[in-house]
CSV table of C-alpha atoms and ligand atoms in Angstrom, one decimal:
chain,number,residue,atom,x,y,z
A,1,MET,CA,0.0,0.0,0.0
A,2,THR,CA,1.4,3.4,-0.9
A,3,ALA,CA,1.7,6.1,1.8
A,4,HIS,CA,-0.9,8.1,0.0
A,5,ARG,CA,-3.3,5.2,0.0
A,6,LEU,CA,-2.6,4.5,3.7
A,7,LEU,CA,-3.3,8.1,4.7
A,8,LEU,CA,-6.5,8.0,2.7
A,9,THR,CA,-7.8,4.8,4.2
A,10,THR,CA,-6.9,6.0,7.8
A,11,PHE,CA,-9.3,9.0,7.5
A,12,MET,CA,-11.9,7.5,5.2
A,13,LYS,CA,-15.3,6.2,6.1
A,14,THR,CA,-16.2,3.2,4.1
A,15,VAL,CA,-19.7,2.8,2.7
A,16,PHE,CA,-20.9,-0.3,0.9
A,17,VAL,CA,-23.2,0.5,-2.1
A,18,THR,CA,-25.0,-2.3,-3.8
A,19,GLY,CA,-26.4,-1.8,-7.3
A,20,GLY,CA,-24.0,1.1,-7.8
A,21,ALA,CA,-23.7,0.4,-11.5
A,22,GLY,CA,-27.4,0.9,-12.1
A,23,PHE,CA,-29.3,4.2,-12.8
A,24,ILE,CA,-29.9,5.5,-9.2
A,25,GLY,CA,-27.0,3.7,-7.6
A,26,SER,CA,-24.5,5.2,-9.9
A,27,ALA,CA,-26.0,8.7,-9.4
A,28,PHE,CA,-25.6,8.1,-5.6
A,29,VAL,CA,-22.0,7.0,-6.0
A,30,ARG,CA,-21.3,10.0,-8.2
A,31,LEU,CA,-22.9,12.3,-5.5
A,32,LEU,CA,-20.7,10.9,-2.7
A,33,LEU,CA,-17.5,10.9,-4.8
A,34,GLU,CA,-18.1,14.5,-5.8
A,35,GLU,CA,-19.4,15.9,-2.5
A,36,ASN,CA,-18.2,13.6,0.4
A,37,SER,CA,-14.4,13.6,0.2
A,38,ASP,CA,-14.1,11.6,3.4
A,39,PHE,CA,-16.1,8.6,2.0
A,40,GLU,CA,-14.6,5.7,0.1
A,41,ILE,CA,-17.1,3.5,-1.6
A,42,ILE,CA,-17.2,-0.2,-2.2
A,43,ASN,CA,-19.6,-0.6,-5.2
A,44,PHE,CA,-20.9,-4.1,-5.2
A,45,ASP,CA,-22.9,-5.0,-8.3
A,46,ALA,CA,-23.7,-8.2,-10.2
A,47,LEU,CA,-23.8,-6.2,-13.5
A,48,THR,CA,-27.1,-7.6,-14.7
A,49,TYR,CA,-28.6,-6.3,-17.9
A,50,ALA,CA,-29.3,-3.0,-16.0
A,51,GLY,CA,-25.8,-2.6,-14.5
A,52,ASN,CA,-23.3,-0.6,-16.6
A,53,LEU,CA,-19.8,0.4,-15.5
A,54,GLU,CA,-19.8,3.0,-18.2
A,55,ASN,CA,-22.1,5.0,-15.9
A,56,LEU,CA,-19.1,5.7,-13.7
A,57,LYS,CA,-16.3,5.8,-16.2
A,58,GLU,CA,-15.0,9.2,-15.2
A,59,PHE,CA,-13.9,8.0,-11.8
A,60,ASP,CA,-10.6,6.2,-11.0
A,61,GLU,CA,-10.1,3.8,-8.1
A,62,THR,CA,-8.9,6.3,-5.6
A,63,ARG,CA,-12.1,6.3,-3.6
A,64,HIS,CA,-14.2,3.9,-5.6
A,65,LYS,CA,-13.6,0.2,-5.5
A,66,PHE,CA,-15.8,-1.9,-7.8
A,67,VAL,CA,-16.5,-5.5,-6.8
A,68,LYS,CA,-18.6,-7.7,-9.1
A,69,GLY,CA,-20.8,-9.8,-6.9
A,70,ASP,CA,-24.3,-11.0,-6.3
A,71,ILE,CA,-26.2,-9.9,-3.2
A,72,THR,CA,-27.9,-13.3,-3.0
A,73,ASN,CA,-24.5,-15.0,-2.7
A,74,ARG,CA,-23.5,-14.9,1.1
A,75,GLU,CA,-19.9,-15.8,0.4
A,76,GLU,CA,-19.4,-13.0,-2.1
A,77,VAL,CA,-21.1,-10.5,0.2
A,78,PHE,CA,-19.3,-11.5,3.3
A,79,ASN,CA,-15.9,-11.4,1.5
A,80,ALA,CA,-16.5,-8.0,0.1
A,81,LEU,CA,-18.0,-6.2,3.1
A,82,PRO,CA,-15.3,-4.9,5.5
A,83,ASP,CA,-15.8,-4.9,9.3
A,84,GLY,CA,-17.3,-1.8,10.9
A,85,CYS,CA,-18.2,0.1,7.8
A,86,GLU,CA,-20.3,3.2,8.0
A,87,ALA,CA,-23.3,2.1,6.0
A,88,ILE,CA,-24.8,-0.3,3.5
A,89,PHE,CA,-26.9,1.4,0.9
A,90,ASN,CA,-29.0,-1.3,-0.8
A,91,PHE,CA,-29.9,-0.2,-4.3
A,92,ALA,CA,-29.4,-3.6,-5.9
A,93,ALA,CA,-32.7,-4.9,-7.3
A,94,GLU,CA,-34.6,-6.2,-10.2
A,95,SER,CA,-36.4,-2.9,-10.8
A,96,HIS,CA,-38.8,-3.2,-13.7
A,97,VAL,CA,-42.5,-3.9,-13.2
A,98,ASP,CA,-43.1,-5.3,-16.7
A,99,ARG,CA,-40.3,-7.8,-16.2
A,100,SER,CA,-41.8,-8.9,-12.9
A,101,ILE,CA,-45.1,-9.6,-14.5
A,102,ASN,CA,-43.4,-11.8,-17.1
A,103,SER,CA,-41.4,-13.7,-14.4
A,104,ALA,CA,-41.3,-13.0,-10.7
A,105,SER,CA,-38.8,-15.4,-9.4
A,106,GLU,CA,-35.7,-13.3,-10.0
A,107,PHE,CA,-37.5,-10.5,-8.1
A,108,VAL,CA,-38.0,-12.7,-5.1
A,109,LEU,CA,-34.4,-13.9,-5.2
A,110,THR,CA,-32.6,-10.5,-5.5
A,111,ASN,CA,-35.1,-8.2,-3.8
A,112,VAL,CA,-36.1,-10.4,-0.9
A,113,LEU,CA,-33.3,-13.0,-0.3
A,114,GLY,CA,-30.6,-10.5,-1.4
A,115,THR,CA,-31.8,-8.0,1.2
A,116,GLN,CA,-31.8,-10.6,3.9
A,117,VAL,CA,-28.3,-11.7,3.1
A,118,LEU,CA,-27.2,-8.1,3.4
A,119,LEU,CA,-29.0,-7.7,6.7
A,120,ASP,CA,-27.2,-10.8,8.0
A,121,ALA,CA,-23.9,-9.4,6.8
A,122,ALA,CA,-24.6,-6.0,8.4
A,123,ARG,CA,-25.1,-7.7,11.8
A,124,ALA,CA,-22.1,-10.0,11.5
A,125,LYS,CA,-19.8,-7.2,10.4
A,126,ASN,CA,-21.1,-4.4,12.7
A,127,VAL,CA,-22.2,-2.1,10.0
A,128,ARG,CA,-23.3,1.2,11.6
A,129,ARG,CA,-26.4,1.8,9.5
A,130,PHE,CA,-28.4,-0.1,6.9
A,131,CYS,CA,-30.2,2.0,4.3
A,132,GLN,CA,-32.9,0.2,2.2
A,133,ILE,CA,-33.8,2.0,-1.0
A,134,SER,CA,-37.5,1.2,-1.4
A,135,THR,CA,-40.3,2.5,-3.5
A,136,ASP,CA,-43.7,4.2,-3.3
A,137,GLU,CA,-45.1,1.2,-5.2
A,138,VAL,CA,-45.1,-0.8,-2.0
A,139,MET,CA,-48.2,1.2,-0.9
A,140,GLY,CA,-50.2,0.2,-4.0
A,141,SER,CA,-52.3,2.6,-6.0
A,142,LEU,CA,-54.2,5.8,-5.1
A,143,PRO,CA,-57.6,6.8,-6.5
A,144,GLU,CA,-57.4,9.4,-9.2
A,145,ASP,CA,-59.0,12.8,-8.8
A,146,GLU,CA,-58.7,12.7,-5.1
A,147,ASN,CA,-56.6,14.6,-2.7
A,148,THR,CA,-55.0,11.5,-1.2
A,149,PHE,CA,-51.3,10.9,-0.8
A,150,PHE,CA,-49.0,8.2,0.4
A,151,THR,CA,-47.6,8.9,3.9
A,152,GLU,CA,-45.3,6.9,6.0
A,153,GLU,CA,-48.4,5.5,7.8
A,154,SER,CA,-50.0,4.2,4.6
A,155,PRO,CA,-50.4,0.5,4.7
A,156,LEU,CA,-48.3,-1.7,2.4
A,157,LYS,CA,-50.6,-2.9,-0.4
A,158,PRO,CA,-48.3,-3.9,-3.3
A,159,ASN,CA,-50.0,-4.8,-6.5
A,160,SER,CA,-47.3,-6.0,-8.9
A,161,PRO,CA,-44.8,-8.8,-8.3
A,162,TYR,CA,-42.0,-6.2,-8.2
A,163,ALA,CA,-43.8,-4.1,-5.6
A,164,ALA,CA,-44.6,-7.3,-3.6
A,165,SER,CA,-40.9,-8.2,-3.5
A,166,LYS,CA,-39.9,-4.6,-2.4
A,167,ALA,CA,-42.6,-4.7,0.3
A,168,SER,CA,-41.4,-8.0,1.5
A,169,ALA,CA,-37.8,-6.7,1.7
A,170,GLU,CA,-39.1,-3.8,3.8
A,171,HIS,CA,-40.6,-6.3,6.3
A,172,PHE,CA,-37.3,-8.1,6.6
A,173,VAL,CA,-35.5,-4.8,7.2
A,174,ARG,CA,-38.1,-4.0,9.9
A,175,ALA,CA,-37.7,-7.4,11.4
A,176,ALA,CA,-33.9,-7.0,11.6
A,177,HIS,CA,-34.4,-3.7,13.5
A,178,GLU,CA,-37.0,-5.0,15.9
A,179,THR,CA,-35.4,-8.4,16.6
A,180,PHE,CA,-31.7,-7.7,16.5
A,181,GLY,CA,-31.5,-3.9,16.9
A,182,VAL,CA,-30.0,-3.4,13.5
A,183,ASP,CA,-29.9,0.4,12.8
A,184,THR,CA,-32.1,0.7,9.7
A,185,ILE,CA,-33.5,3.4,7.5
A,186,ILE,CA,-36.0,2.8,4.7
A,187,THR,CA,-36.6,5.4,2.0
A,188,ARG,CA,-39.6,5.1,-0.4
A,189,CYS,CA,-39.3,7.3,-3.5
A,190,GLY,CA,-41.5,7.8,-6.5
A,191,ASN,CA,-40.5,7.6,-10.2
A,192,ASN,CA,-37.0,8.8,-10.9
A,193,TYR,CA,-35.8,10.3,-14.1
A,194,GLY,CA,-32.4,11.5,-15.4
A,195,GLY,CA,-29.5,10.4,-17.6
A,196,ARG,CA,-28.3,6.8,-17.6
A,197,GLN,CA,-31.7,5.2,-16.9
A,198,PHE,CA,-32.2,2.0,-18.8
A,199,PRO,CA,-34.6,2.5,-21.7
A,200,GLU,CA,-37.1,-0.1,-20.5
A,201,LYS,CA,-38.6,2.7,-18.2
A,202,LEU,CA,-41.0,5.2,-19.6
A,203,ILE,CA,-39.0,8.4,-20.0
A,204,PRO,CA,-35.8,7.0,-21.5
A,205,LEU,CA,-37.8,4.6,-23.7
A,206,VAL,CA,-39.8,7.6,-25.1
A,207,ILE,CA,-36.6,9.7,-25.7
A,208,ALA,CA,-34.8,6.8,-27.3
A,209,ASN,CA,-37.7,5.8,-29.5
A,210,ALA,CA,-38.5,9.4,-30.5
A,211,MET,CA,-34.9,10.1,-31.4
A,212,ASN,CA,-35.2,7.2,-33.8
A,213,ASN,CA,-38.7,8.1,-35.1
A,214,GLU,CA,-40.0,4.9,-33.6
A,215,PRO,CA,-43.6,4.4,-32.2
A,216,ILE,CA,-44.0,5.2,-28.5
A,217,PRO,CA,-46.0,2.5,-26.8
A,218,LEU,CA,-48.4,4.0,-24.2
A,219,TYR,CA,-50.4,1.7,-22.0
A,220,GLY,CA,-54.2,1.9,-21.7
A,221,ASP,CA,-55.7,5.4,-21.9
A,222,GLY,CA,-52.4,7.1,-21.0
A,223,LYS,CA,-54.0,8.8,-18.0
A,224,TYR,CA,-52.0,6.9,-15.4
A,225,THR,CA,-50.3,9.3,-13.0
A,226,ARG,CA,-46.8,9.1,-11.6
A,227,ASP,CA,-45.0,11.5,-9.2
A,228,TRP,CA,-41.7,12.3,-10.9
A,229,ILE,CA,-38.4,13.3,-9.2
A,230,PHE,CA,-35.0,14.1,-10.7
A,231,VAL,CA,-32.5,11.4,-9.7
A,232,GLU,CA,-30.0,13.7,-8.0
A,233,ASP,CA,-32.8,15.1,-5.7
A,234,HIS,CA,-33.6,11.5,-4.7
A,235,CYS,CA,-30.0,10.8,-3.9
A,236,ARG,CA,-29.6,13.9,-1.8
A,237,ALA,CA,-32.7,12.8,0.2
A,238,ILE,CA,-31.2,9.3,0.8
A,239,ARG,CA,-27.9,10.9,2.0
A,240,LEU,CA,-29.9,13.1,4.4
A,241,ALA,CA,-31.9,10.2,5.7
A,242,PHE,CA,-28.7,8.3,6.3
A,243,GLU,CA,-27.1,11.3,8.1
A,244,LYS,CA,-30.1,12.5,10.1
A,245,GLY,CA,-32.9,9.9,9.9
A,246,LYS,CA,-34.2,8.1,13.0
A,247,SER,CA,-33.3,4.4,13.3
A,248,GLY,CA,-36.1,2.1,12.4
A,249,GLU,CA,-38.0,4.8,10.5
A,250,SER,CA,-39.2,5.1,6.9
A,251,TYR,CA,-39.1,8.2,4.8
A,252,ASN,CA,-41.2,8.9,1.8
A,253,ILE,CA,-39.4,11.0,-0.9
A,254,GLY,CA,-41.2,12.9,-3.6
A,255,ALA,CA,-41.0,16.2,-5.4
A,256,ARG,CA,-44.8,17.0,-5.5
A,257,ASN,CA,-44.7,16.6,-9.2
A,258,GLU,CA,-47.7,14.5,-10.4
A,259,ARG,CA,-48.0,14.0,-14.1
A,260,GLN,CA,-50.2,11.9,-16.4
A,261,ASN,CA,-48.2,9.6,-18.7
A,262,LEU,CA,-49.7,11.2,-21.9
A,263,ASP,CA,-48.6,14.6,-20.8
A,264,VAL,CA,-45.1,13.4,-20.0
A,265,VAL,CA,-44.8,11.8,-23.4
A,266,LYS,CA,-46.2,14.9,-25.2
A,267,SER,CA,-43.7,17.1,-23.4
A,268,ILE,CA,-40.8,14.9,-24.5
A,269,LEU,CA,-42.0,14.8,-28.1
A,270,ASP,CA,-42.4,18.6,-28.1
A,271,ALA,CA,-38.9,19.1,-26.7
A,272,LEU,CA,-37.5,16.9,-29.4
A,273,GLY,CA,-39.6,18.5,-32.2
A,274,LYS,CA,-41.3,15.1,-33.0
A,275,PRO,CA,-45.0,14.6,-33.9
A,276,HIS,CA,-47.5,13.4,-31.4
A,277,SER,CA,-48.5,10.9,-34.1
A,278,LEU,CA,-45.6,8.7,-32.9
A,279,ILE,CA,-47.8,7.8,-29.8
A,280,LYS,CA,-49.3,4.3,-30.1
A,281,PHE,CA,-51.8,3.2,-27.5
A,282,VAL,CA,-51.1,-0.4,-26.7
A,283,THR,CA,-52.7,-3.1,-24.5
A,284,ASP,CA,-52.6,-2.1,-20.9
A,285,ARG,CA,-50.1,-3.4,-18.3
A,286,LEU,CA,-51.7,-6.1,-16.1
A,287,GLY,CA,-52.6,-4.8,-12.7
A,288,HIS,CA,-51.5,-1.3,-13.7
A,289,ASP,CA,-51.5,1.1,-10.7
A,290,ARG,CA,-53.5,4.2,-11.5
A,291,ARG,CA,-51.9,6.8,-9.5
A,292,TYR,CA,-48.9,7.4,-7.2
A,293,ALA,CA,-48.5,10.6,-5.2
A,294,ILE,CA,-46.2,11.2,-2.2
A,295,ASP,CA,-46.7,13.4,0.8
A,296,ALA,CA,-43.0,14.4,1.4
A,297,GLY,CA,-43.8,16.3,4.6
A,298,ARG,CA,-41.6,14.2,6.8
A,299,VAL,CA,-38.4,14.5,4.8
A,300,GLU,CA,-39.1,18.2,4.3
A,301,MET,CA,-39.7,18.9,8.0
A,302,GLU,CA,-37.5,16.4,9.8
A,303,LEU,CA,-34.6,16.2,7.4
A,304,GLY,CA,-34.8,19.7,5.9
A,305,TRP,CA,-34.8,18.3,2.3
A,306,LYS,CA,-36.4,19.9,-0.7
A,307,PRO,CA,-35.9,19.2,-4.4
A,308,ARG,CA,-33.5,21.5,-6.2
A,309,VAL,CA,-34.4,20.6,-9.8
A,310,SER,CA,-37.7,21.6,-11.3
A,311,TRP,CA,-39.5,19.3,-13.7
A,312,GLU,CA,-38.8,21.6,-16.7
A,313,GLU,CA,-35.1,21.8,-15.9
A,314,GLY,CA,-34.8,18.1,-15.1
A,315,LEU,CA,-36.5,17.0,-18.2
A,316,GLN,CA,-34.4,19.3,-20.4
A,317,LYS,CA,-31.2,17.9,-18.7
A,318,THR,CA,-32.4,14.4,-19.2
A,319,ILE,CA,-33.2,14.8,-22.9
A,320,GLN,CA,-29.8,16.5,-23.4
A,321,TRP,CA,-28.0,13.6,-21.7
A,322,TYR,CA,-29.6,11.1,-24.1
A,323,ARG,CA,-28.9,13.3,-27.1
A,324,GLU,CA,-25.2,13.6,-26.1
A,325,ASN,CA,-24.9,9.9,-25.3
A,326,GLN,CA,-26.4,8.2,-28.3
A,327,ASP,CA,-23.6,5.6,-28.3
A,328,TRP,CA,-24.7,4.6,-24.7
A,329,VAL,CA,-28.3,4.3,-25.9
A,330,ASN,CA,-27.3,2.3,-29.0
A,331,ARG,CA,-25.2,-0.1,-27.0
A,332,VAL,CA,-27.8,-0.8,-24.3
A,333,ARG,CA,-30.6,-1.2,-27.0
A,334,SER,CA,-28.7,-3.8,-28.9
A,335,GLY,CA,-28.8,-7.6,-28.4
A,336,ALA,CA,-31.0,-8.8,-25.6
A,337,TYR,CA,-32.9,-5.6,-25.4
A,338,ARG,CA,-34.4,-6.1,-28.8
A,339,ASP,CA,-35.7,-9.6,-27.9
A,340,TYR,CA,-37.1,-8.1,-24.6
A,341,TYR,CA,-38.8,-5.3,-26.6
A,342,LYS,CA,-40.3,-7.6,-29.2
A,343,ASN,CA,-41.6,-10.0,-26.6
A,344,LEU,CA,-43.3,-7.2,-24.6
A,345,TYR,CA,-44.6,-4.9,-27.3
A,346,GLY,CA,-44.8,-7.1,-30.3
A,347,MET,CA,-42.8,-4.5,-32.2
A,348,GLU,CA,-39.2,-4.2,-33.4
A,349,VAL,CA,-37.0,-1.5,-32.0
A,350,GLY,CA,-33.5,-0.1,-32.7
A,351,VAL,CA,-33.2,-1.9,-36.0
A,352,LYS,CA,-31.7,0.5,-38.6
B,1,LIG,P1,-31.6,-0.4,-12.1
B,1,LIG,O1,-32.3,-1.6,-12.6
B,1,LIG,O2,-31.2,0.7,-13.0
B,1,LIG,O3,-30.2,-0.9,-11.4
B,1,LIG,C1,-30.2,-2.0,-10.5
B,1,LIG,C2,-28.7,-2.4,-10.3
B,1,LIG,O4,-28.7,-3.5,-9.4
B,1,LIG,C3,-28.0,-2.8,-11.5
B,1,LIG,O5,-26.7,-2.2,-11.6
B,1,LIG,C4,-27.8,-4.3,-11.4
B,1,LIG,O6,-26.7,-4.8,-12.0
B,1,LIG,C5,-27.8,-4.5,-9.9
B,1,LIG,N1,-28.2,-5.8,-9.4
B,1,LIG,C6,-29.4,-6.4,-9.8
B,1,LIG,N2,-29.4,-7.6,-9.2
B,1,LIG,C7,-28.3,-7.7,-8.4
B,1,LIG,C8,-27.8,-8.7,-7.5
B,1,LIG,N3,-28.5,-9.9,-7.4
B,1,LIG,N4,-26.7,-8.5,-6.9
B,1,LIG,C9,-26.0,-7.3,-7.1
B,1,LIG,N5,-26.4,-6.4,-7.9
B,1,LIG,C10,-27.5,-6.6,-8.6
B,1,LIG,O7,-32.5,0.1,-10.9
B,1,LIG,P2,-32.7,1.7,-10.4
B,1,LIG,O8,-33.8,2.2,-11.2
B,1,LIG,O9,-31.4,2.3,-10.3
B,1,LIG,O10,-33.2,1.4,-8.9
B,1,LIG,C11,-32.3,1.3,-7.8
B,1,LIG,C12,-33.1,1.0,-6.6
B,1,LIG,O11,-34.0,2.0,-6.3
B,1,LIG,C13,-34.0,-0.3,-6.6
B,1,LIG,O12,-33.9,-0.9,-5.4
B,1,LIG,C14,-35.4,0.2,-6.9
B,1,LIG,O13,-36.3,-0.7,-6.4
B,1,LIG,C15,-35.4,1.5,-6.2
B,1,LIG,N6,-36.3,2.6,-6.7
B,1,LIG,C16,-36.2,2.9,-8.1
B,1,LIG,C17,-37.1,3.9,-8.6
B,1,LIG,C18,-37.1,4.3,-10.0
B,1,LIG,O14,-37.8,5.1,-10.4
B,1,LIG,N7,-36.2,3.7,-10.8
B,1,LIG,C19,-37.9,4.6,-7.7
B,1,LIG,C20,-37.9,4.2,-6.3
B,1,LIG,C21,-37.1,3.2,-5.9
B,2,LIG,O1,-43.8,1.4,-22.6
B,2,LIG,C1,-44.4,1.9,-21.6
B,2,LIG,N1,-45.6,2.5,-21.7
B,2,LIG,C2,-46.3,3.1,-20.7
B,2,LIG,O2,-47.4,3.6,-20.8
B,2,LIG,C3,-43.7,1.9,-20.3
B,2,LIG,C4,-42.4,1.2,-20.1
B,2,LIG,C5,-44.4,2.5,-19.2
B,2,LIG,N2,-45.7,3.0,-19.4
B,2,LIG,C6,-46.4,3.6,-18.2
B,2,LIG,C7,-46.5,2.6,-17.1
B,2,LIG,C8,-46.5,3.6,-15.9
B,2,LIG,O3,-47.8,4.1,-15.7
B,2,LIG,O4,-45.6,4.7,-17.8
B,2,LIG,C9,-45.6,4.7,-16.3
B,2,LIG,C10,-44.1,4.6,-15.8
B,2,LIG,O5,-43.7,3.3,-16.1
B,2,LIG,P1,-42.3,2.7,-15.7
B,2,LIG,O6,-41.3,3.7,-16.2
B,2,LIG,O7,-42.2,1.3,-16.1
B,2,LIG,O8,-42.3,2.9,-14.1
B,2,LIG,P2,-43.3,2.4,-13.0
B,2,LIG,O9,-43.9,1.1,-13.4
B,2,LIG,O10,-44.2,3.5,-12.5
B,2,LIG,O11,-42.2,2.0,-11.8
B,2,LIG,C11,-41.1,2.9,-11.6
B,2,LIG,O12,-41.2,3.7,-10.5
B,2,LIG,C12,-41.1,3.1,-9.2
B,2,LIG,C13,-39.8,2.1,-11.5
B,2,LIG,O13,-39.6,1.3,-12.6
B,2,LIG,C14,-39.6,1.4,-10.2
B,2,LIG,O14,-38.4,0.7,-10.1
B,2,LIG,C15,-39.8,2.3,-9.1
B,2,LIG,O15,-39.8,1.6,-7.9
């Protein structure tokens, strides 16, 4: 070990980030590397179809150590996790609802068993705090046209296999806290958007298809509502929950930005100068949740968090990222993505 490295590790706090090569995990790693110079990060990721080390290519290994590993594999987790580290941030997950409808087993394995393996490791290795990155979807669906919101007291009523696996993971996190006194925090956020999101999710799918003049598949009547947040705002809220949150608590994160899917799609097409005629209404998603909307009162009051990026600014930044990174888009839309797309939508994509 060089003297420089020795000095670094003496003063550094180590955090273990799982899923740090994915969309939100990589944004979180980037935030810590750029703004928390006393943190070194072990980024533990299995590099599934959604994991992409290109997402962090600008960083060297000074404070960012990447370990390829699977959170369901105890040996790999226990070998990679050092004793007494500051936190585990568990972003690793199977994260796409449509895939969970097609096949749920991978979701149970990674999202439920994987979380439990990490909780066991946190206890065995005296990790100071365990942060579980969860989702508003665990609370089910809200009625439209009503002034109702998800709060931390809302019951867990997951509707999709994905949401059920995330809700289940939350129960195991709670159980580790209640039974063994593990210091835990759960954050539940709404729909994220930003650069580097895999184009299976609505916003990057629309941008990528529109840039190629391909049809935009919109489920049902297009009037489903999501509460959108720019990914960096989500990551700042997670960091605050880790720093200031109460052990055993859950925190709902949202930017008070409800939008109907049809309006989101039209805004993107307008920004790209593409015709609305690209929109193609397709058969609805099974069990499609009608509306998500988050009351972010607790993170605002208790943690002093508020979003920094408006919808207009965030969407413009996101579109710009995809425009400037068409190679990234073309690479992730090649190969297996085409089979996935054809299977789900019955249409070809990305074929020039
Ligand atoms: P993503 O699909 O982009 O990334 C998931 C990452 O986890 C990938 O890098 C993948 O390689 C890794 N991974 C998957 N299985 C693994 C395993 N068994 N072991 C180790 N690594 C594994 O997901 P995302 O959108 O960045 O979501 C990150 C987390 O945030 C997830 O837990 C998700 O449930 C949660 N979340 C997402 C959103 C959203 O809008 N995307 C909103 C709220 C919460
Ligand atoms: O082709 C599409 N057409 C369409 O109409 C796709 C991919 C989506 N949609 C609709 C379904 C939803 O109403 O757009 C909305 C957003 O869909 P997704 O991007 O798939 O997100 P959602 O199902 O809302 O879940 C997301 O938010 C919560 C993330 O994928 C989850 O990981 C997160 O937990």
